[in-house]
N, CA and C of each residue as an Amber inpcrd file, in Angstrom:
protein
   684
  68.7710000 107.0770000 -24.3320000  69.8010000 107.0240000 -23.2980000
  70.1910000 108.4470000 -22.9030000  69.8810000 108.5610000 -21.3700000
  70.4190000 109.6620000 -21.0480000  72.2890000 110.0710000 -20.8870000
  72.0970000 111.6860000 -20.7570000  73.1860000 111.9090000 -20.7580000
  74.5160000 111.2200000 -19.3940000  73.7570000 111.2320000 -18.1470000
  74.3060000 110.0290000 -17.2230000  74.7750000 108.5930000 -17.5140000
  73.5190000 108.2890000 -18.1940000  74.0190000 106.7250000 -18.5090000
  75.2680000 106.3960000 -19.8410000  75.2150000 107.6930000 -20.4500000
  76.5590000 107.5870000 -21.4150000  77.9350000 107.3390000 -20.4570000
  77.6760000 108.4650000 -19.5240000  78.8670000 108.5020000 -18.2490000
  79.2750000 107.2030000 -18.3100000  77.9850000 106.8100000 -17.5980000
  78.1660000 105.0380000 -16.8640000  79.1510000 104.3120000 -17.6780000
  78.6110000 104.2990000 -18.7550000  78.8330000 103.3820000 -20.0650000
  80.7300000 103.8740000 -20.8200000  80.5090000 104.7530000 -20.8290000
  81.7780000 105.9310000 -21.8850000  83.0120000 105.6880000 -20.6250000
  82.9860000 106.5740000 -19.5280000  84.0030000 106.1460000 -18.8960000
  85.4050000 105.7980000 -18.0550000  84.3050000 104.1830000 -17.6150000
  85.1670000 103.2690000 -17.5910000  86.1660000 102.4560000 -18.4780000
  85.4210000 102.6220000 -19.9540000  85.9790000 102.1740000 -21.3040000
  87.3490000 103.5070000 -21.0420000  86.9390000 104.6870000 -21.0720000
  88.4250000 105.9560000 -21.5330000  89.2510000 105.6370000 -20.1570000
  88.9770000 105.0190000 -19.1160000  90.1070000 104.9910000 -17.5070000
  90.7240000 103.7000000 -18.4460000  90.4600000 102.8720000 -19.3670000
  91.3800000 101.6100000 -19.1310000  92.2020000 101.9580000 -20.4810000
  91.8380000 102.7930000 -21.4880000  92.4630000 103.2680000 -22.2510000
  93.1740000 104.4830000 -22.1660000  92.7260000 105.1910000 -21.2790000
  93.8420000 106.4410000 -21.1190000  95.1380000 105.8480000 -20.4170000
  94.7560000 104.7900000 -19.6140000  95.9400000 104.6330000 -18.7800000
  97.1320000 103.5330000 -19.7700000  96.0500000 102.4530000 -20.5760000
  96.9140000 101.9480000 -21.7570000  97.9840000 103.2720000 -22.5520000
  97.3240000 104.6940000 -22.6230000  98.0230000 105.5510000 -23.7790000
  98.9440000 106.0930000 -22.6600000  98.8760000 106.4960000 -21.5790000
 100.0130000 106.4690000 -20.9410000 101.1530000 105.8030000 -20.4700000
 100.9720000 104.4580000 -20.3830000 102.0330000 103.5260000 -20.3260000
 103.0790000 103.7010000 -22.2820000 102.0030000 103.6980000 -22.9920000
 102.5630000 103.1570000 -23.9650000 103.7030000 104.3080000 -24.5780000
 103.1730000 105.7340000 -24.1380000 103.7950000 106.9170000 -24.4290000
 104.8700000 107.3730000 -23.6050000 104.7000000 106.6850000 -22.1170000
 105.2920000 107.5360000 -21.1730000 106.4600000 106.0290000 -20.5980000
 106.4170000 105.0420000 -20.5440000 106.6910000 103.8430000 -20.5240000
 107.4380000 104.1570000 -18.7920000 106.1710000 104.0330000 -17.7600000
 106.9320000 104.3590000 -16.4780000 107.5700000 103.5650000 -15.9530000
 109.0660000 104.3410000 -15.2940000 109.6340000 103.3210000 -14.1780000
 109.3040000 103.0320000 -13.0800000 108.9800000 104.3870000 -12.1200000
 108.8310000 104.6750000 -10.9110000 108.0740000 103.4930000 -10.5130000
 108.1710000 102.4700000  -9.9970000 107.1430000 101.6340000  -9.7000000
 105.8640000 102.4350000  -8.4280000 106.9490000 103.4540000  -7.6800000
 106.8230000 103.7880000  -6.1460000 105.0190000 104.7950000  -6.2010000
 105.3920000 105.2770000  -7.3080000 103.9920000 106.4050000  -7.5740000
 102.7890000 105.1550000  -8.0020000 103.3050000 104.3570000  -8.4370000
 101.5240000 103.5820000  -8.7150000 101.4800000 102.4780000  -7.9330000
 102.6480000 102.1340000  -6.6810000 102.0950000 101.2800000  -5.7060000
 101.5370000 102.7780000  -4.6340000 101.5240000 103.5820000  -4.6300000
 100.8750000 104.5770000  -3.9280000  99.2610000 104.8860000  -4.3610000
  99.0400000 105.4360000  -5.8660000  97.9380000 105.3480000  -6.1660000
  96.9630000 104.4550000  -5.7440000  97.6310000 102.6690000  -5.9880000
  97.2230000 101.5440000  -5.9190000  96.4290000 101.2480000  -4.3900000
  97.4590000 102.2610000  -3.6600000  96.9910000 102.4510000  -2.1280000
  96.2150000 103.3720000  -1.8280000  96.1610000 103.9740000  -2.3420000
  95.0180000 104.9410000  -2.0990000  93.3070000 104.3600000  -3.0440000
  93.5410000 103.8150000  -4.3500000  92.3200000 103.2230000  -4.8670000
  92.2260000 101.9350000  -3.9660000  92.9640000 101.0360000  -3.0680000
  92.1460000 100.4040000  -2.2780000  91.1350000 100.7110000  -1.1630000
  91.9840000 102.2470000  -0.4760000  91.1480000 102.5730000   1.0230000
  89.8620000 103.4570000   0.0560000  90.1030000 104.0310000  -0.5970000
  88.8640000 104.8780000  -1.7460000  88.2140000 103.7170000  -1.8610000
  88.0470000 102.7600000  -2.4910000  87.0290000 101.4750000  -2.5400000
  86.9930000 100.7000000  -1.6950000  87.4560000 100.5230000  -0.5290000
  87.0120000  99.5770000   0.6670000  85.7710000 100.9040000   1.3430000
  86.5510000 102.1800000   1.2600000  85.2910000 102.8970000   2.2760000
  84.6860000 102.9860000   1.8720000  84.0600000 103.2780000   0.4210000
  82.8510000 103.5440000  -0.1590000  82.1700000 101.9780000  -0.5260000
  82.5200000 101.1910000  -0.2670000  82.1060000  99.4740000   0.2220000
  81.5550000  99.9080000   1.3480000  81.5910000 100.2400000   2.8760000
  81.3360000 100.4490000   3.9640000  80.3600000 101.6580000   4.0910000
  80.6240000 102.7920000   3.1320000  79.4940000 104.1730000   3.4490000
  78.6890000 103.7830000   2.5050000  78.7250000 103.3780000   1.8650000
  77.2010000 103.1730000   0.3810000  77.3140000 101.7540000   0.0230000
  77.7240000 100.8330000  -0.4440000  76.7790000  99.5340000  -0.4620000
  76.6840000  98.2840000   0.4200000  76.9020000  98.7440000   1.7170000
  77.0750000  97.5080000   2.5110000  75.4300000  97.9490000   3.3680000
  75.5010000  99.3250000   3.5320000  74.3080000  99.6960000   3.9810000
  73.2560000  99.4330000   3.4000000  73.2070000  99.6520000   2.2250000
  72.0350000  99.6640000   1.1810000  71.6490000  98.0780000   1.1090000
  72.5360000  97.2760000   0.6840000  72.1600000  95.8060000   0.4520000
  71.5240000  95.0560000   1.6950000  71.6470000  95.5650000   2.8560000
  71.0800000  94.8120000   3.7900000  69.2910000  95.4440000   4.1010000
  69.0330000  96.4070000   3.5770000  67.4550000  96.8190000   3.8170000
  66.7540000  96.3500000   3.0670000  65.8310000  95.5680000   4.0770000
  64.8390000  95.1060000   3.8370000  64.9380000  93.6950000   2.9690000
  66.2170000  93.0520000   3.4260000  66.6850000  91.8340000   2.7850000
  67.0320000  90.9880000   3.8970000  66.7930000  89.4110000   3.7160000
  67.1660000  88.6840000   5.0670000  69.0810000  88.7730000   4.8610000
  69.5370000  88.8680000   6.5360000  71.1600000  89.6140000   6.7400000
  71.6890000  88.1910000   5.8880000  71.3730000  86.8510000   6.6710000
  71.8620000  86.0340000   6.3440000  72.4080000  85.4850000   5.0160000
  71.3280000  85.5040000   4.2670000  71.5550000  85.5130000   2.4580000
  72.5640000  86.6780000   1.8680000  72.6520000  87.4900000   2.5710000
  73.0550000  88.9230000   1.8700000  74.5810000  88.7300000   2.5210000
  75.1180000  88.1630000   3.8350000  76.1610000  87.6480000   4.3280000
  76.7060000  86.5180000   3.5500000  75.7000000  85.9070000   2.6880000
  76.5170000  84.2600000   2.1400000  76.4920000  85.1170000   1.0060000
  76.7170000  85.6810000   0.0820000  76.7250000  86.0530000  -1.2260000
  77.6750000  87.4300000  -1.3440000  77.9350000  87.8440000  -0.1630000
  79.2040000  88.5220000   0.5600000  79.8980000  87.9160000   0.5510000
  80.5190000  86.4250000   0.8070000  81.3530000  85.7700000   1.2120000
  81.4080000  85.0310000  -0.1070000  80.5050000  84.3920000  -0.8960000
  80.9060000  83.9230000  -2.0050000  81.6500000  84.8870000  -3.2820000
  81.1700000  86.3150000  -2.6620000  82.4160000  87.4450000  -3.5630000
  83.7470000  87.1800000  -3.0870000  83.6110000  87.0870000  -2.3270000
  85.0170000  86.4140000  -1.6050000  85.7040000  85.9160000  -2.2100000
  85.1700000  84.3640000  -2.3800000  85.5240000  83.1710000  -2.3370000
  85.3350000  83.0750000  -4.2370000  84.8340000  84.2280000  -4.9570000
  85.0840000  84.0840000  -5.7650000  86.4100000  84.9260000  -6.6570000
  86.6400000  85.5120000  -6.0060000  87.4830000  86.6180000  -6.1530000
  88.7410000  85.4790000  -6.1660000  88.7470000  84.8200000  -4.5990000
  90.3100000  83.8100000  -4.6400000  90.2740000  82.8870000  -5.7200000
  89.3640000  82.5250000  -6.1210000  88.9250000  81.4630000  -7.2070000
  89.7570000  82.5170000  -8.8020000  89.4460000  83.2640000  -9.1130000
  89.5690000  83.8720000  -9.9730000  91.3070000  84.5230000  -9.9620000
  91.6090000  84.7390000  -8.6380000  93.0840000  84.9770000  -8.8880000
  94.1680000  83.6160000  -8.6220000  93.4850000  82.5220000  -8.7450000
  93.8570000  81.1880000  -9.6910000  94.6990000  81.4620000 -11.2150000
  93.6940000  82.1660000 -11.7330000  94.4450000  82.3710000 -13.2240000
  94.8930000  84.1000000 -13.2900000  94.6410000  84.9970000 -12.2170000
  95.1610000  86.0290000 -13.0370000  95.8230000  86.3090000 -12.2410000
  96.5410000  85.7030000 -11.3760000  97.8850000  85.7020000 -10.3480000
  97.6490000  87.1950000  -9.6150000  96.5290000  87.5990000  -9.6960000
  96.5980000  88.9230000  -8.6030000  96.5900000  90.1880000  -9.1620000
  96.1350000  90.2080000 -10.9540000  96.2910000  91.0730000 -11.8030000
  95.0970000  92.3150000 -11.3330000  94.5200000  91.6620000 -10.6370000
  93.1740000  92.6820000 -10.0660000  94.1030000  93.7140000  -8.8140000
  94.8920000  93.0780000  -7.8420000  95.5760000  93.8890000  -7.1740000
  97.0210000  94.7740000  -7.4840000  97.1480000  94.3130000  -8.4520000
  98.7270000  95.0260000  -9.0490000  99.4810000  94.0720000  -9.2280000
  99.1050000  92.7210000  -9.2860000 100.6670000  91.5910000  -9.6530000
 100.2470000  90.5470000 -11.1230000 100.8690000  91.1480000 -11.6020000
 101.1510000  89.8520000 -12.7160000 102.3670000  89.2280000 -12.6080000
 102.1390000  87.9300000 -12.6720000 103.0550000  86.9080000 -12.7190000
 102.6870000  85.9580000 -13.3180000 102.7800000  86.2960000 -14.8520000
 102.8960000  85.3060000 -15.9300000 103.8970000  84.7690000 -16.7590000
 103.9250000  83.8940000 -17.0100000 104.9950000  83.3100000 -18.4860000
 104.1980000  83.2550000 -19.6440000 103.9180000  84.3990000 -20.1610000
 103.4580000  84.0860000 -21.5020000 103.8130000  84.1960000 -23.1340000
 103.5710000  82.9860000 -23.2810000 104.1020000  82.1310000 -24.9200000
 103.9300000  83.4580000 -25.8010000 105.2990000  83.5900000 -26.8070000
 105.0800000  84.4870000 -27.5800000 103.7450000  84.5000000 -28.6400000
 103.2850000  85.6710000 -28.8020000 102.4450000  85.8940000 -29.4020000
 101.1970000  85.1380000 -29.3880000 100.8740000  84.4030000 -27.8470000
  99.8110000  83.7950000 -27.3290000  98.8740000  84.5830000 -26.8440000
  97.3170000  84.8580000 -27.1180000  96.4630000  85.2700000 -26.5970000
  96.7000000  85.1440000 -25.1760000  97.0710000  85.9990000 -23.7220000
  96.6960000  85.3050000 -22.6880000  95.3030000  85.1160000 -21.9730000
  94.2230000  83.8360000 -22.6620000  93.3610000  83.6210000 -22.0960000
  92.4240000  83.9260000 -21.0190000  93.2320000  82.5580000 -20.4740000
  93.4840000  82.6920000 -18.6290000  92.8300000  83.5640000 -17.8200000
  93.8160000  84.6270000 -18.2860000  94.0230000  86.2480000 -17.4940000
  93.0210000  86.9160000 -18.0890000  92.5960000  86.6770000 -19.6870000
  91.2390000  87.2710000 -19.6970000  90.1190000  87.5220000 -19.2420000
  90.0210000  85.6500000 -19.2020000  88.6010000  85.6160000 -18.5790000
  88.1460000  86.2200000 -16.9860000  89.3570000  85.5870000 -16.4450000
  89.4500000  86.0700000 -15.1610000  89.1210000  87.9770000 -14.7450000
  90.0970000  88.2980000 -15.1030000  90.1020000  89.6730000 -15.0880000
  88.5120000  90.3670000 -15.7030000  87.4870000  89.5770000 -16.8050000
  86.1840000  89.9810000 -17.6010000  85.7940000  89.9130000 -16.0920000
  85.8950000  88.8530000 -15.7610000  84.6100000  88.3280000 -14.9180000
  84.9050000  89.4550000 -13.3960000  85.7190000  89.3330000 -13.0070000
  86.0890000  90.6500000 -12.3540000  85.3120000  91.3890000 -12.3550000
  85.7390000  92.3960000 -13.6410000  85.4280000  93.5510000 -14.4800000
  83.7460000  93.4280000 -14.2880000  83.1990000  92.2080000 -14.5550000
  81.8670000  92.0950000 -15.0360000  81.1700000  92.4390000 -13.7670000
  81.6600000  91.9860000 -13.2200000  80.8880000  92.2210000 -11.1970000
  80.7610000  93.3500000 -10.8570000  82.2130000  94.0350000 -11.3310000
  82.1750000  95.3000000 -10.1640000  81.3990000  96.6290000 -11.1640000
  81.0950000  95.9840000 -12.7210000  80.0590000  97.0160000 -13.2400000
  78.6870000  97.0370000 -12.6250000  78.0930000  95.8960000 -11.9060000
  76.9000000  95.6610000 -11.7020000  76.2590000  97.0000000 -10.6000000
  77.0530000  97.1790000  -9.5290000  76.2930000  98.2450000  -8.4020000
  76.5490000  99.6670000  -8.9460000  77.7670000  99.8090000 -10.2160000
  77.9490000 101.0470000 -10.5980000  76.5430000 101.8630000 -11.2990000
  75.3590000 101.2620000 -11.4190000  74.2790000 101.9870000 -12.1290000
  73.3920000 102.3750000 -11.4470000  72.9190000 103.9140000 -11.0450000
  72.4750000 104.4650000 -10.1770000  73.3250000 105.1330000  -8.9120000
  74.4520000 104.9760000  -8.8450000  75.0870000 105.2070000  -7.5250000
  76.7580000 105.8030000  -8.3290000  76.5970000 106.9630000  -8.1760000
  77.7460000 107.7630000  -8.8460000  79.3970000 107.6530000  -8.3200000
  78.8120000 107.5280000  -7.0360000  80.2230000 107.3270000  -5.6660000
  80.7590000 105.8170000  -6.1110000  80.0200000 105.2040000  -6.1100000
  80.8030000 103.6220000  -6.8060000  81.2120000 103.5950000  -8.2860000
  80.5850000 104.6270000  -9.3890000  81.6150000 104.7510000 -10.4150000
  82.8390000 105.6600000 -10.1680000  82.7640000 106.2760000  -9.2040000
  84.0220000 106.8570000  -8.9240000  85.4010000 105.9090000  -8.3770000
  84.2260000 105.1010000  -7.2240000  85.5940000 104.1440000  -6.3060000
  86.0600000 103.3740000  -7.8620000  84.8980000 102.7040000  -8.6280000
  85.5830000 101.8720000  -9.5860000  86.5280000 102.2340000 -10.4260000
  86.5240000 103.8580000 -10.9330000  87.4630000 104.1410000 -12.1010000
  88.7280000 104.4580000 -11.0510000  88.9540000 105.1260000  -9.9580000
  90.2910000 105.1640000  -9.2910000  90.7570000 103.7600000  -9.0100000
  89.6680000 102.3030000  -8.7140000  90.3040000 101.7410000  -8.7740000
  90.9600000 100.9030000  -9.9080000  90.4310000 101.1610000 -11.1380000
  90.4480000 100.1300000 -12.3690000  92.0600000 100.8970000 -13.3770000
  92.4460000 102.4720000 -12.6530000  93.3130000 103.1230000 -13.2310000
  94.5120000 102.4490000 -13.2110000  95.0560000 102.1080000 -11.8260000
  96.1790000 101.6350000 -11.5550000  96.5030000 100.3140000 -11.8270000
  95.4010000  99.3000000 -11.7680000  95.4890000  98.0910000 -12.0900000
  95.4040000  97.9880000 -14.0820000  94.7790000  99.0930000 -14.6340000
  95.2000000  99.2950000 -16.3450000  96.5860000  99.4650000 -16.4320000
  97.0060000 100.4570000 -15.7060000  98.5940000 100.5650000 -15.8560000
  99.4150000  99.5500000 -15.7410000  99.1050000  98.9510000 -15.0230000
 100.0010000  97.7060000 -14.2600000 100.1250000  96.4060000 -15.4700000
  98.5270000  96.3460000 -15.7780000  98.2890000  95.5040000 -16.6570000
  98.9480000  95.9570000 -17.8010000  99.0640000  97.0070000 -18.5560000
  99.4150000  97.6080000 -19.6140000 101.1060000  97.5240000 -19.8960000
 101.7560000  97.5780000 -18.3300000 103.0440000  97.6730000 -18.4240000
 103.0550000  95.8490000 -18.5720000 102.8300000  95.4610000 -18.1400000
 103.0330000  93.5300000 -18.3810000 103.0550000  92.8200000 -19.5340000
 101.6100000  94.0870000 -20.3020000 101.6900000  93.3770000 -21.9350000
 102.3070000  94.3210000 -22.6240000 102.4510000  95.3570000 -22.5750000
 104.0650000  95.6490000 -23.7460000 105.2800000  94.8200000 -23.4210000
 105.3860000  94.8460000 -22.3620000 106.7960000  94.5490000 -22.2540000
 106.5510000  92.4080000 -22.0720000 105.8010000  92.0680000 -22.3860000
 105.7750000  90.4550000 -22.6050000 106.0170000  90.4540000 -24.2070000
 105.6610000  89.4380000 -24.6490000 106.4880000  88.5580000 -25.6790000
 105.0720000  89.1430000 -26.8420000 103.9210000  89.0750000 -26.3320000
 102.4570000  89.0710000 -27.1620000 102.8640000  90.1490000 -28.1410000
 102.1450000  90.0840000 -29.1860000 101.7090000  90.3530000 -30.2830000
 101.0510000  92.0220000 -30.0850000 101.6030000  93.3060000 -30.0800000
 100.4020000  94.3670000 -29.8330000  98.9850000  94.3020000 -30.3890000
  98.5020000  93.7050000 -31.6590000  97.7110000  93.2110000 -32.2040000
  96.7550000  92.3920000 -30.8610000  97.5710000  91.3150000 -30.4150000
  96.8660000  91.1880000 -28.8140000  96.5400000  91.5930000 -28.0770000
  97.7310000  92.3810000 -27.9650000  97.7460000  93.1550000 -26.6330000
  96.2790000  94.3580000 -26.9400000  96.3750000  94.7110000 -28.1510000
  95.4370000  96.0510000 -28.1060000  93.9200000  95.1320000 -28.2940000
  93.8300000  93.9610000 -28.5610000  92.7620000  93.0800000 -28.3420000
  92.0640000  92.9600000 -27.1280000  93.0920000  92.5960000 -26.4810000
  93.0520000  92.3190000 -24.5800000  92.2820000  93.4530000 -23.8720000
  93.2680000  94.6280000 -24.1380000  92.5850000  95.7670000 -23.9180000
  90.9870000  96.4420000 -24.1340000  91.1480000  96.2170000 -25.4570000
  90.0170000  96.7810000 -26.0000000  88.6150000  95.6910000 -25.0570000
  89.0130000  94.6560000 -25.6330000  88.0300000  93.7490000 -24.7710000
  87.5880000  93.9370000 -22.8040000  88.6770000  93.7450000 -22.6370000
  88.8770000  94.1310000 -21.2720000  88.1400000  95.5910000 -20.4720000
  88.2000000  96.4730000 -21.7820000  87.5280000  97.7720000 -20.9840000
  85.8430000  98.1940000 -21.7270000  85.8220000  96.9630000 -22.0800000
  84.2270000  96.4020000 -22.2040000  83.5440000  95.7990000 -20.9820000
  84.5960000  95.3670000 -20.1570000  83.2680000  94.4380000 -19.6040000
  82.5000000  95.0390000 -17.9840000  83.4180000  96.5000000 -17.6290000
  82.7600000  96.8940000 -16.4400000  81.3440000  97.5460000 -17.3760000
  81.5380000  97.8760000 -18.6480000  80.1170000  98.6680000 -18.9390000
  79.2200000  97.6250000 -19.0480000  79.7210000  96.6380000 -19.4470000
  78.6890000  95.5040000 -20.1550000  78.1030000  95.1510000 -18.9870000
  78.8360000  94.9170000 -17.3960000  78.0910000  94.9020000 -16.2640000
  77.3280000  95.6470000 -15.9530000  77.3440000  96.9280000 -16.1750000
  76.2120000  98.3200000 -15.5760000  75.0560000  97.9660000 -16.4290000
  75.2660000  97.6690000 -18.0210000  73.9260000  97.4480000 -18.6240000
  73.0730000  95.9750000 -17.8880000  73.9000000  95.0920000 -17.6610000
  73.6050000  93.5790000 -17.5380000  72.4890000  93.9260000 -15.9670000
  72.7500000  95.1600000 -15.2360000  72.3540000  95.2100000 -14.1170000
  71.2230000  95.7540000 -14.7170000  70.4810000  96.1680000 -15.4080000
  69.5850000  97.2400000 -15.9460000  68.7060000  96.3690000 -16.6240000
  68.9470000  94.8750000 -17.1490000  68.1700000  93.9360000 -17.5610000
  66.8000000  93.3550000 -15.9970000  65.9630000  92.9330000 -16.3970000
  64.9020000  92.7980000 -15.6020000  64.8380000  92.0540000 -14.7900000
  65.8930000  90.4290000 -15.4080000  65.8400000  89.6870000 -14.4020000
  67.1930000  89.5980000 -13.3800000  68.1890000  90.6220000 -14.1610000
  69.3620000  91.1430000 -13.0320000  68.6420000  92.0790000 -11.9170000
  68.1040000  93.2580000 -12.6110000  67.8340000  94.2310000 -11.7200000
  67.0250000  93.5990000 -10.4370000  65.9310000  92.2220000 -10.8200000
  65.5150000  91.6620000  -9.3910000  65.9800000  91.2760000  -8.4210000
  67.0410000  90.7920000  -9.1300000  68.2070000  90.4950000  -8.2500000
  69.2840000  90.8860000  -8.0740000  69.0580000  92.3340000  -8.0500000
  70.2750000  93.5600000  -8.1970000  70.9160000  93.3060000  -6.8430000
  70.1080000  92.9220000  -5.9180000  70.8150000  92.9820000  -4.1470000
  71.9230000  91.8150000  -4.1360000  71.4640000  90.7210000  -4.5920000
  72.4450000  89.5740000  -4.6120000  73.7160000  90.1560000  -5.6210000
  73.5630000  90.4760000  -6.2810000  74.4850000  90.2730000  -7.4070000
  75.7510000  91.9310000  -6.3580000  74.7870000  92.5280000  -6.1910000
  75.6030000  93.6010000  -5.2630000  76.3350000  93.5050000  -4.5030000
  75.7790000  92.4610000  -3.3510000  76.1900000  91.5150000  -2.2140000
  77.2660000  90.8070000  -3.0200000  77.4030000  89.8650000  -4.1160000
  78.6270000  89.2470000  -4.8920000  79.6390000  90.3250000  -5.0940000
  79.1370000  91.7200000  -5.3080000  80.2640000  93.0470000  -5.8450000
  80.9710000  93.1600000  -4.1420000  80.2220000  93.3360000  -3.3440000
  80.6160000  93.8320000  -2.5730000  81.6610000  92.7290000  -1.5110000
  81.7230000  91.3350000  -1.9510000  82.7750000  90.2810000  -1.6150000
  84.1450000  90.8460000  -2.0890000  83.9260000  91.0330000  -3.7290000
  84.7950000  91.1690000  -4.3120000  85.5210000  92.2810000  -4.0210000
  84.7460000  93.0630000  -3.6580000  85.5690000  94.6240000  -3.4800000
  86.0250000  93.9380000  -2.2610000  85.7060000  93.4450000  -1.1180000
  86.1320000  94.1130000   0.2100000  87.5180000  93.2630000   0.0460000
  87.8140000  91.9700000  -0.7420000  88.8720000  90.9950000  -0.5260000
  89.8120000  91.8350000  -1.5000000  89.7130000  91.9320000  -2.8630000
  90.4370000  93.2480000  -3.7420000  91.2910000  94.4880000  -2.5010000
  90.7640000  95.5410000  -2.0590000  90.6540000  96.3170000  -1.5680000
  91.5700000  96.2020000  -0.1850000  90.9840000  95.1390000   0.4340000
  92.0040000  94.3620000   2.1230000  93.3870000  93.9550000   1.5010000
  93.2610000  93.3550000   0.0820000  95.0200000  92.9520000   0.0400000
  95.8180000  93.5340000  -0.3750000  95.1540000  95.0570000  -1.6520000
  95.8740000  95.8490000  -1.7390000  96.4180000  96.8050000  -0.4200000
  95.2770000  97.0790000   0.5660000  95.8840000  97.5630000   1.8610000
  97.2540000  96.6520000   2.7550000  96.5840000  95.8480000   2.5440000
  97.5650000  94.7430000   3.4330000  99.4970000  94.5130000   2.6610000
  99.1650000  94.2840000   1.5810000 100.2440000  94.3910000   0.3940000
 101.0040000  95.9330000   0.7540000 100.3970000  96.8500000   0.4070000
 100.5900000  98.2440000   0.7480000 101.7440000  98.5270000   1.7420000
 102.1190000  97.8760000   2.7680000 102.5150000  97.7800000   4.0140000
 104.1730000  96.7260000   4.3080000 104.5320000  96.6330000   3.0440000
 105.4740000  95.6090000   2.5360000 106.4140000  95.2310000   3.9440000
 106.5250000  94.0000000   4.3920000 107.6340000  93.6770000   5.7190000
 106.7060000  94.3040000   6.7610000 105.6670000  95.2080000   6.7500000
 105.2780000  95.8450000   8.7320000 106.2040000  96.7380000   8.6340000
 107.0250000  97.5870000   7.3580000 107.3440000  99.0190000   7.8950000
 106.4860000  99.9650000   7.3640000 106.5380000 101.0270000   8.4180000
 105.9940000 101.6850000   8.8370000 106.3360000 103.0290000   7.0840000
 105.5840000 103.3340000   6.6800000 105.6720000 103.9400000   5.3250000
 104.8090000 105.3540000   5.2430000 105.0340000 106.3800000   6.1260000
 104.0580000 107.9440000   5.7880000 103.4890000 107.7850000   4.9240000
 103.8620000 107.8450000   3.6480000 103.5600000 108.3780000   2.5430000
 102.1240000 107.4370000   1.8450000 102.3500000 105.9460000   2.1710000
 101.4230000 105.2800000   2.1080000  99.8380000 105.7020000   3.2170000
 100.6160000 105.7140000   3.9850000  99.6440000 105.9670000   5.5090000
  98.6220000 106.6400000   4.6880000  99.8350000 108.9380000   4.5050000
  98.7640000 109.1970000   4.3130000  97.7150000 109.4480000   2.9470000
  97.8170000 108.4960000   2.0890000  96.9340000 108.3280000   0.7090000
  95.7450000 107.1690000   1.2590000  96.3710000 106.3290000   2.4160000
  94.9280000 105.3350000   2.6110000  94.4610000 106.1720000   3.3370000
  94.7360000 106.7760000   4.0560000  93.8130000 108.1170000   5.2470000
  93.0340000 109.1040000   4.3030000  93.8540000 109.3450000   3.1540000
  93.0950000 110.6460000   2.2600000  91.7130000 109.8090000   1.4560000
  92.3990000 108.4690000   0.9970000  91.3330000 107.9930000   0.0820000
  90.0100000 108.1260000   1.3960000  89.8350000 107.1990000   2.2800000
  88.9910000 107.1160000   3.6090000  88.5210000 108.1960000   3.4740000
  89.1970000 109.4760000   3.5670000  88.4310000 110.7390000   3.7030000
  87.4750000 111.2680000   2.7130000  88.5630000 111.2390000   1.8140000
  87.7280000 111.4180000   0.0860000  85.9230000 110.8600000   0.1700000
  86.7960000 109.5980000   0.2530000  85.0670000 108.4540000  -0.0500000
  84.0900000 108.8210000   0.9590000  84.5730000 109.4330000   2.2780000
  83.3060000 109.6920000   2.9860000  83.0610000 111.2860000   2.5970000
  83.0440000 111.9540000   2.0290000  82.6710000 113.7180000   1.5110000
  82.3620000 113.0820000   0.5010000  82.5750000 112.1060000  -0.5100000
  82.1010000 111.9240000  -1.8860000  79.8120000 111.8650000  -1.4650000
């Protein structure tokens, strides 16, 4: 294993744990600084959705197939924030039983996780969009399970598990009979990102007022991702 593919692998695991050791040390209030970040890792991963894998997945592939497996990222994404109430965009809204594993929100959030590792291998600009975007949504997540009822014993379970599964996707893409079907499974990443990404923008924008400061972090991310 090369020294790159440690990258790949190493991390995404240290973005979901650095941001766990900052919640747990720093225990933030400001909500205002990580619905900003949050806005800026959506327009950073919607554009680099649009400059690098929306292009790539359609060459030399029929549009049509590569459009339905776009849309079933979609449609799987809404499916999935069924159980994790939106934990992928910044909202948890759970009731959870003391010292209950929360399931649910596991699986949901793996399977997530598991997708958007898949296009990260080979393409450096999409491990970038992924770790700005996976930072703010660790935090978010991190602040929900200290401060719920669970068990830290869980909680550092959840975690630990949880910032397994974007790597376990980059390898899963590197297997023979993924990598054949690296375009589909890309086309599924790239549902997921664009619906992720549109509601954190859309969310971003709370009531239709008009917010600078938001403006300009989705304008900077946009910019960022196209010089990346």
């Amino acid at each position: 294993m090369d020294f790159p593919s440690i990258i790949i692998y190493v991390v995404p695991m240290l973005a979901v744990w650095a941001s766990f050791g900052f919640v747990w040390f720093t225990r933030p209030k400001n909500n205002d600084n990580i619905k900003l970040l949050l806005a800026f890792s959506g327009a950073f991963l919607l554009a680099l959705t649009f400059f690098e894998l929306l292009p790539e997945v359609y060459v030399g592939h029929d549009p049509k197939t590569i459009a339905f497996f776009i849309l079933g990222g979609i449609l799987l994404q809404i499916f999935l924030e069924f159980f994790s109430k939106g934990a992928e965009h910044g909202h948890v809204h759970l009731h959870v039983k003391k010292n209950k594993f929360p399931v649910l929100l596991f699986i949901s959030l793996s399977v997530h996780a598991l997708v958007e590792g898949v296009p990260i291998y080979g393409n450096d600009s999409i491990l970038y969009g992924i770790i700005i975007h996976k930072i703010p949504i660790a935090v978010i997540l991190s602040i929900f399970l200290l401060n719920s009822k669970i068990k830290l014993s869980n909680t550092l379970m959840f975690i630990g598990a949880f910032s397994l599964m974007t790597p376990l996707g980059s390898y899963l893409s590197t297997t023979p009979w993924v990598e054949r079907y690296g375009y589909l499974f890309n086309s599924l990443a790239i549902g997921v990102f664009f619906h992720i990404s549109t509601i954190i923008l859309f969310e971003s924008a709370q009531g239709h007022a008009f917010n600078l400061r938001k403006l300009v972090v989705i304008i900077l991310g946009i910019g960022i991702a196209y010089l990346v």
